Every structure is written in C-alpha cells, then in structure tokens.
Tab-separated table of C-alpha atoms in Angstrom:
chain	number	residue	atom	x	y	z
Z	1	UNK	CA	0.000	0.000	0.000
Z	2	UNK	CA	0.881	3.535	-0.866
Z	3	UNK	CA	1.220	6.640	1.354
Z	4	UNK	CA	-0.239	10.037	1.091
Z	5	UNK	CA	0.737	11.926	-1.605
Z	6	UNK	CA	3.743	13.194	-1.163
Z	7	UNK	CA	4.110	16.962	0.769
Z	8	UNK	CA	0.429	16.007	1.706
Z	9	UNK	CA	0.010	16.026	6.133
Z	10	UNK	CA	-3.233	15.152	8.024
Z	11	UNK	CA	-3.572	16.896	11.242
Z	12	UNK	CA	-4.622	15.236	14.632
Z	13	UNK	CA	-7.648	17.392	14.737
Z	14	UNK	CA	-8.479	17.512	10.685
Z	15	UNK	CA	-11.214	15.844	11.475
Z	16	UNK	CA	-13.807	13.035	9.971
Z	17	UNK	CA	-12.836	14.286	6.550
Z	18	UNK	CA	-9.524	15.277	7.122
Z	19	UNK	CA	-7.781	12.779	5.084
Z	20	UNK	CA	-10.441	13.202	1.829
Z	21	UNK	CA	-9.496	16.970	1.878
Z	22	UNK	CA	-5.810	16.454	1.965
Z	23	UNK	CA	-6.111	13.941	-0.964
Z	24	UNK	CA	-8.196	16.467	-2.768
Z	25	UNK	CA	-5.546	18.860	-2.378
Z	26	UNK	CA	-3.496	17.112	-4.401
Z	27	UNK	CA	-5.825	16.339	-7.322
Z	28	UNK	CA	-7.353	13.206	-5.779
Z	29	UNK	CA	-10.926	12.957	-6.334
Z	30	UNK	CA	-12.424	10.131	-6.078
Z	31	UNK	CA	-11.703	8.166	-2.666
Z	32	UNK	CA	-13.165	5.300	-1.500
Z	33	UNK	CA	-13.305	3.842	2.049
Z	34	UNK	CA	-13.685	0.140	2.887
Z	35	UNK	CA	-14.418	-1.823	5.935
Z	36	UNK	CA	-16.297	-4.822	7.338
Z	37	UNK	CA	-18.456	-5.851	9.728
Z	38	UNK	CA	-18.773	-9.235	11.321
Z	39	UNK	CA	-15.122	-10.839	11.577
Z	40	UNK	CA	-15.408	-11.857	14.839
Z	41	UNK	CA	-18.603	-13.418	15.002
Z	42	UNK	CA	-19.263	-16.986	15.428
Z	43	UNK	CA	-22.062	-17.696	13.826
Z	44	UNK	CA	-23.618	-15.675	10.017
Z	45	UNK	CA	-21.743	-13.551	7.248
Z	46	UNK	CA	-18.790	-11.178	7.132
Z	47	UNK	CA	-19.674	-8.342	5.284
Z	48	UNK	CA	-18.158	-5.741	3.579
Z	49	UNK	CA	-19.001	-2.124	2.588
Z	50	UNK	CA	-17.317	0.704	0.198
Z	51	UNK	CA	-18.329	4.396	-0.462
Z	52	UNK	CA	-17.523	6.824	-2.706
Z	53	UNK	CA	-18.275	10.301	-0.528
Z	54	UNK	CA	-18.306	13.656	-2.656
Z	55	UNK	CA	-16.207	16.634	-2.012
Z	56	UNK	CA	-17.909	19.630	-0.289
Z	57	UNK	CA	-20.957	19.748	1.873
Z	58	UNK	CA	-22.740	17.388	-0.294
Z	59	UNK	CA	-20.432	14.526	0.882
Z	60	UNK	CA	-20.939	15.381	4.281
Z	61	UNK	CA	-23.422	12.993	6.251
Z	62	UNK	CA	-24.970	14.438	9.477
Z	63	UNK	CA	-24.377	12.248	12.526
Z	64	UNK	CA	-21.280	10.096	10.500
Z	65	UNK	CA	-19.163	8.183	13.090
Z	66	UNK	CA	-17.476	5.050	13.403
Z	67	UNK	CA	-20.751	2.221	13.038
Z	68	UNK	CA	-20.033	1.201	16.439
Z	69	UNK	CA	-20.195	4.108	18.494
Z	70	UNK	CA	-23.650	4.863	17.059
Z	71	UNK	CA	-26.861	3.315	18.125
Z	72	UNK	CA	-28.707	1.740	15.902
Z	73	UNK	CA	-31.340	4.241	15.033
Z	74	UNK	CA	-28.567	6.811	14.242
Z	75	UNK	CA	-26.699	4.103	12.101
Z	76	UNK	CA	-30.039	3.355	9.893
Z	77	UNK	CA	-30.080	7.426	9.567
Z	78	UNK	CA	-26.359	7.391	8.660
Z	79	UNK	CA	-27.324	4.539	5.931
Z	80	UNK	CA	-30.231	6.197	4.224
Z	81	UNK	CA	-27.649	9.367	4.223
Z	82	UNK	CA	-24.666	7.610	2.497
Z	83	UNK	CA	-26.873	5.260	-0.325
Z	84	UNK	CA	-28.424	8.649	-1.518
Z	85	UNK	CA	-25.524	11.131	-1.066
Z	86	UNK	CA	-22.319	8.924	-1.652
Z	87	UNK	CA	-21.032	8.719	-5.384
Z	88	UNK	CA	-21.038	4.896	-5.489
Z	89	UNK	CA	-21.296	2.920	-2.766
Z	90	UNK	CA	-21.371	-1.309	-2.658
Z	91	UNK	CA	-21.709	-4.323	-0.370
Z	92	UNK	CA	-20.359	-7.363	-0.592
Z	93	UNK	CA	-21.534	-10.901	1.487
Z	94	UNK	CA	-19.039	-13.485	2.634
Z	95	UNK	CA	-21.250	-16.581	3.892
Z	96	UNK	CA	-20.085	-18.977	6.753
Z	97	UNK	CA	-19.316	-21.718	4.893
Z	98	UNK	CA	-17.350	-19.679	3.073
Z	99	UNK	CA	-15.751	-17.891	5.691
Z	100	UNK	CA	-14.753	-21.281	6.898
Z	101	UNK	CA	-12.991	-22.442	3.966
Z	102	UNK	CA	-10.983	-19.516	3.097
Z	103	UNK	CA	-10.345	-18.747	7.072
Z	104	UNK	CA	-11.208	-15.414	8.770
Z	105	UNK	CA	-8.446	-13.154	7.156
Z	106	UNK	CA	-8.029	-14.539	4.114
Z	107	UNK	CA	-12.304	-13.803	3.876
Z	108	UNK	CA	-11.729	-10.544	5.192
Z	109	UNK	CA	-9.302	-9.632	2.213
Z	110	UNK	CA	-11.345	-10.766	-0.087
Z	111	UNK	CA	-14.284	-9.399	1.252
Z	112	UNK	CA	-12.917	-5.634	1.041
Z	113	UNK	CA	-11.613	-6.298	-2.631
Z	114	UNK	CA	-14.580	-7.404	-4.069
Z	115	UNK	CA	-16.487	-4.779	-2.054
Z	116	UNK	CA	-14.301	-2.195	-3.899
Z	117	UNK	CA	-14.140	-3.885	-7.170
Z	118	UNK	CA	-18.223	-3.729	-7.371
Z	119	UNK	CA	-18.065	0.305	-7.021
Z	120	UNK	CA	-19.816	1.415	-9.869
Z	121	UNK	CA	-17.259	4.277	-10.014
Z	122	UNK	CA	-13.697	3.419	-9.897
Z	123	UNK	CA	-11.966	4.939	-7.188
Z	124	UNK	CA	-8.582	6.835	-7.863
Z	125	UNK	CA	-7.552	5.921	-4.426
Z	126	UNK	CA	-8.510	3.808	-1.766
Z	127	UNK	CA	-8.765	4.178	2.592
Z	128	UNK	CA	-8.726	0.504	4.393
Z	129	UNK	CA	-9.175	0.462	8.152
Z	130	UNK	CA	-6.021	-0.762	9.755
Z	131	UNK	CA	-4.988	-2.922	7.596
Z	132	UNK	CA	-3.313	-2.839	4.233
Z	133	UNK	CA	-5.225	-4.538	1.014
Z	134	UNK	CA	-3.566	-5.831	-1.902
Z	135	UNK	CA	-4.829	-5.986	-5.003
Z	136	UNK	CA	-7.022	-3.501	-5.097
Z	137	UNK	CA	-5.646	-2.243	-8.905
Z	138	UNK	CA	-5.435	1.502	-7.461
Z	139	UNK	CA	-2.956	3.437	-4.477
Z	140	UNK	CA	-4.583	3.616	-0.799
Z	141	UNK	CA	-3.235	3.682	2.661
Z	142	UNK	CA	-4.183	1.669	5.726
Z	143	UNK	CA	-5.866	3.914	8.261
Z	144	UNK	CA	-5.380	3.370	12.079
Z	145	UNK	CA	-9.046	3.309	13.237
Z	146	UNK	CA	-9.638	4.203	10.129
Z	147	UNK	CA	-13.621	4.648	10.750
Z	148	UNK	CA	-12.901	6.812	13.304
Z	149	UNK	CA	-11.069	9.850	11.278
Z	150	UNK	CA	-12.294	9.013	7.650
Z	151	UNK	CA	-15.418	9.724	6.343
Z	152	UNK	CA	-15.746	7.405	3.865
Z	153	UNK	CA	-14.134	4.646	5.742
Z	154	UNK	CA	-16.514	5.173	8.574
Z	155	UNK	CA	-19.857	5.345	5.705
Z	156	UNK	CA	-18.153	1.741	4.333
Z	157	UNK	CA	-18.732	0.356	8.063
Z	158	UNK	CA	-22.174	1.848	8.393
Z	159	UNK	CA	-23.183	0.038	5.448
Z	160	UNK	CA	-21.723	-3.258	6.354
Z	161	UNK	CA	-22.913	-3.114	9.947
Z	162	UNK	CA	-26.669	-1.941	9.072
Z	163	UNK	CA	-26.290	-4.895	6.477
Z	164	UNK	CA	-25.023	-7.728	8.845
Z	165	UNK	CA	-27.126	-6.270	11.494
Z	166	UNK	CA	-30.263	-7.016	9.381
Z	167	UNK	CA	-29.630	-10.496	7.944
Z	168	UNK	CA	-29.046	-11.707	11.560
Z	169	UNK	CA	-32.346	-10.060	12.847
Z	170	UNK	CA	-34.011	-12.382	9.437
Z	171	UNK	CA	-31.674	-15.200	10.657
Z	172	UNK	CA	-33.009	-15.109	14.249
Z	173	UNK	CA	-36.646	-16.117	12.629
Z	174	UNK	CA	-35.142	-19.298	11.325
Z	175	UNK	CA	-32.785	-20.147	14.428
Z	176	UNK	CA	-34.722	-18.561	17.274
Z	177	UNK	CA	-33.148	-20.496	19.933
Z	178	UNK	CA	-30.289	-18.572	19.220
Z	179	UNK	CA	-31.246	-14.709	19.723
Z	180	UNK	CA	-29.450	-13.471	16.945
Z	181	UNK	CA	-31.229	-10.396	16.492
Z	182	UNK	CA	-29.757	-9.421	19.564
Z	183	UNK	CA	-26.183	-10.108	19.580
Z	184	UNK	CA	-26.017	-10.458	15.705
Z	185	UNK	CA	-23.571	-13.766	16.602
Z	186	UNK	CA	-21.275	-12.450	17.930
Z	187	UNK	CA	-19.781	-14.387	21.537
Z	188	UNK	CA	-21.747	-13.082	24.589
Z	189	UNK	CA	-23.018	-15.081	27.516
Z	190	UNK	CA	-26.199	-15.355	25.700
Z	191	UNK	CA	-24.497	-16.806	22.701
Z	192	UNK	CA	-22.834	-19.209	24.229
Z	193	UNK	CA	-24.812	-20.203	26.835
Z	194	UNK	CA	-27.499	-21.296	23.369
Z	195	UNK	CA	-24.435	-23.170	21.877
Z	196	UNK	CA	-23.779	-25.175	24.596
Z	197	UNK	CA	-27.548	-26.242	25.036
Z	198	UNK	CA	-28.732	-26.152	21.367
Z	199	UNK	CA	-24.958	-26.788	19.637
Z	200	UNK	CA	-23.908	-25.482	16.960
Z	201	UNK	CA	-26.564	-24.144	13.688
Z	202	UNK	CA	-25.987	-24.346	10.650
Z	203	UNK	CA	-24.418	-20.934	10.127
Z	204	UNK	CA	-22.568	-21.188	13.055
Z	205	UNK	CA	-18.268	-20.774	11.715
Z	206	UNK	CA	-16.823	-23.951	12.423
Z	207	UNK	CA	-13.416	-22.968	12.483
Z	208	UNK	CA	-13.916	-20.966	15.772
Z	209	UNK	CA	-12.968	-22.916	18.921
Z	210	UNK	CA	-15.744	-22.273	20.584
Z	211	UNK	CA	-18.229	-23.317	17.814
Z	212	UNK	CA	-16.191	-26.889	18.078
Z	213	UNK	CA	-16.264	-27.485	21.474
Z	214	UNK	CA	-20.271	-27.460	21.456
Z	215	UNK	CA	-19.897	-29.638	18.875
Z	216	UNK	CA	-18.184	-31.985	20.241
Z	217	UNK	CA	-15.144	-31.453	18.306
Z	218	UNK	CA	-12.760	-30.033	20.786
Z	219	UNK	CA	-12.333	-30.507	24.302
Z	220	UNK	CA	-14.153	-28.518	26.545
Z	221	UNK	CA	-11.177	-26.141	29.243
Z	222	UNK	CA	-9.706	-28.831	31.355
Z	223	UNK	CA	-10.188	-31.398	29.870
C-alpha cells in the first residue's frame, strides 16, 4: 500500500474528513473507504461495505461516526444518508461456509476487494481500516481506526454493519433459539450459553474454537 501523496500532512484534529481533503488537495478525487463488519462473530456472514463520498458539503453525512459508536437508530439514519448522497457505494456478502474455507483473514481480504471492485465508479484511491489490502488495482493507505477519522471509511462500516445487522435479525426467525437479532452472533453469555444447550446451527463458523467445542469437536477447558 501507498502513502499520502507526497508533501500532503493530516492533522490530529483535521477531522472526519480530514484525510479526503488532503487527498483532494493534491488532485485526488475520487476516494473510497472500505471496511467490514462481522469478523469476529461466530455464527452468520462477514460483510463488507465501500463508499464513494463527494467533495464539499454534499459529501458530508450528518451524525457520520465510526458504526459502532452509534446506536442503531442513528446508524439506519447514517445509511439512508450515504446510499443517496455517496457517489457509489457497494456491499459485498461473505457466507459462513465460506468464511470457513478460506479462514477469517483470508475472507476478510477478499471481502474488502470485491467490495471495492463492485463500485460502480472506480476509485482513484482507496482508505482501508487498519490494515493494508492488496490488489485492489489503485494506491490507498491503511488507516489506524480508520472509521474513526475518515469519512468514507466510517460510511463503508455503516453500510456493512446496518447490512449484517439485518440479515441476523431475518436469521433469528429461522434459528430462534439462538437470539441473533440481539447479539447479531457475535460471543456473549447469551451466545454461548445457546451453543452449549442447542450446539452449533448451521451458520454457526466452524473454524472458531468455541463453535467446536459445542460440537463436540474439541475438548471442553480442562479437559
């Protein structure tokens, strides 16, 4: 991955759209952010979001924040915000099975490519959140807490979160027992306390520990 263009700085206190502006400055126009939601659940999809924000006021989306420091009535206001201000915007589905066979990070790679490579506008440069993505066919920089100080990386998890968070609430019809609507399967004392009664679902990740041991395929802590 890239850096900033060079001569180009980003203040500590720049902020949400501090890093668009710099790029801007320096004839970069079209920058897309990309992040995911779901990694380290247990059970349902990893999904991934992009957006294309534009420059000015009309790319600015009131109440914008990193997807998990809003609740989720301001997130579903962020969401209708971004799909009809942003440029382009996409989201991409991993499902479990396939999360399994590819393994979490490999999934998660793959998830934020394809997420960018279905923007109907191709981005001239790309923001990841933390992590560096290869193979992306265009420069971009990996963003410490990324949704937290750029826009468009912080619109690319509201649209995977709102996403994830509503195919586990239609998942929680079919696996009740489960409660996914309420911790979207991700490991709580609810979660687990379902696994080890009910075992594992069927889009319960079978590569996570925890998923095995209610399956009986690994032993339980002291054993």
């Amino acid at each position: 991955m890239s850096l900033l263009p060079r001569g180009s700085t980003v203040r500590r206190d720049a902020g949400l759209y501090g890093y668009e502006r710099a790029l801007r400055r320096h004839g970069v126009d079209l920058i897309a952010g990309v992040d995911e939601a779901g990694r380290g659940a247990c059970a349902g999809p990893l999904v991934a979001g992009a957006a294309i924000l534009p420059a000015g006021q009309a790319g600015v989306v009131p109440g914008l924040a990193d997807s998990k420091l809003l609740t989720e009535k301001a997130r579903e206001k962020c969401y209708d915000q971004i799909v009809r201000r942003a440029l382009a915007w996409s989201v991409v589905v991993i499902e479990h099975d396939e999360c399994d066979r590819l393994g979490m990070h490999v999934a998660n790679i793959e998830a934020l490519r394809r997420a960018v490579a279905r923007l109907d506008v191709r981005p001239h440069y790309v923001l990841t959140d933390g992590f560096p993505v290869d193979g992306l066919g265009m420069p971009g920089l990996a963003v410490w807490k990324g949704d937290r100080v750029a826009a468009c990386i912080a619109a690319a998890s509201v649209l995977a979160k709102v996403t994830r968070d509503r195919i586990m609430t239609g998942l929680d019809d079919e696996w009740p027992a489960y409660d996914f609507k309420t911790h979207k399967g991700y490991i709580t004392d609810v979660h687990t306390a379902a696994l080890i009664e009910h075992g594992p679902c069927p889009i319960h990740r079978m590569r996570f520990v925890n998923v095995r041991r209610a399956a009986g395929l690994e032993p339980l802590p002291g054993e």
